């Protein structure tokens, strides 16, 4: 994948967590709860009790960007 910011080649890898991975709007961190309880949340990877959560991501070391394609669960490695 080519970086949309600088045009250089991005490295494929993954981002993982022992918890659900989600994007939440704004800068305020929630105290507790899953993403489904927050308006506007986007779940990137559902929690697997055996494997945690992981998403496919692309890293550009030159400009410091990470890209995650969350459309239709494509990046959620627990969906495979």
Tab-separated table of C-alpha atoms in Angstrom, residues 4-64:
chain	number	residue	atom	x	y	z
A	4	UNK	CA	-1.700	8.696	0.836
A	5	UNK	CA	0.283	11.460	2.575
A	6	UNK	CA	3.838	11.052	1.247
A	7	UNK	CA	3.479	8.359	-1.454
A	8	UNK	CA	6.066	5.971	-0.002
A	9	UNK	CA	5.485	2.254	0.583
A	10	UNK	CA	3.738	1.358	3.833
A	11	UNK	CA	4.529	-1.718	5.951
A	12	UNK	CA	1.768	-4.232	6.673
A	13	UNK	CA	1.354	-5.260	10.299
A	14	UNK	CA	-1.188	-5.404	13.084
A	15	UNK	CA	-2.362	-3.520	16.128
A	16	UNK	CA	-3.426	-5.723	19.002
A	17	UNK	CA	-4.982	-5.378	22.421
A	18	UNK	CA	-6.295	-7.647	25.167
A	19	UNK	CA	-9.501	-5.534	24.981
A	20	UNK	CA	-11.957	-4.585	22.251
A	21	UNK	CA	-10.439	-2.126	19.749
A	22	UNK	CA	-12.690	0.797	18.912
A	23	UNK	CA	-12.585	4.391	17.737
A	24	UNK	CA	-14.592	6.826	19.866
A	25	UNK	CA	-15.415	10.391	18.820
A	26	UNK	CA	-13.911	13.302	20.724
A	27	UNK	CA	-10.988	13.355	23.123
A	28	UNK	CA	-12.709	12.353	26.353
A	29	UNK	CA	-11.836	8.832	27.498
A	30	UNK	CA	-14.762	6.760	28.735
A	31	UNK	CA	-14.565	5.384	32.240
A	32	UNK	CA	-15.998	1.962	31.488
A	33	UNK	CA	-17.998	0.104	28.935
A	34	UNK	CA	-17.794	-1.319	25.495
A	35	UNK	CA	-17.942	0.813	22.371
A	36	UNK	CA	-21.542	-0.206	21.726
A	37	UNK	CA	-22.550	2.015	24.660
A	38	UNK	CA	-20.992	5.164	23.115
A	39	UNK	CA	-22.714	7.196	20.385
A	40	UNK	CA	-20.713	7.342	17.175
A	41	UNK	CA	-18.280	4.561	18.152
A	42	UNK	CA	-16.726	2.356	15.464
A	43	UNK	CA	-15.694	-1.130	16.583
A	44	UNK	CA	-12.457	-2.036	14.790
A	45	UNK	CA	-12.092	-5.532	16.290
A	46	UNK	CA	-14.510	-7.497	18.416
A	47	UNK	CA	-13.057	-9.023	21.555
A	48	UNK	CA	-12.093	-12.693	21.416
A	49	UNK	CA	-11.659	-14.237	24.856
A	50	UNK	CA	-8.906	-16.502	23.510
A	51	UNK	CA	-7.017	-14.036	21.287
A	52	UNK	CA	-7.928	-10.519	22.385
A	53	UNK	CA	-8.421	-8.059	19.517
A	54	UNK	CA	-6.305	-7.351	16.454
A	55	UNK	CA	-6.621	-5.277	13.300
A	56	UNK	CA	-4.612	-5.219	10.089
A	57	UNK	CA	-2.826	-1.868	9.777
A	58	UNK	CA	-0.323	-0.185	7.477
A	59	UNK	CA	2.531	1.930	8.870
A	60	UNK	CA	4.437	4.735	7.144
A	61	UNK	CA	7.690	5.241	9.004
A	62	UNK	CA	8.517	8.319	6.901
A	63	UNK	CA	5.540	10.454	7.918
A	64	UNK	CA	4.360	8.620	11.030
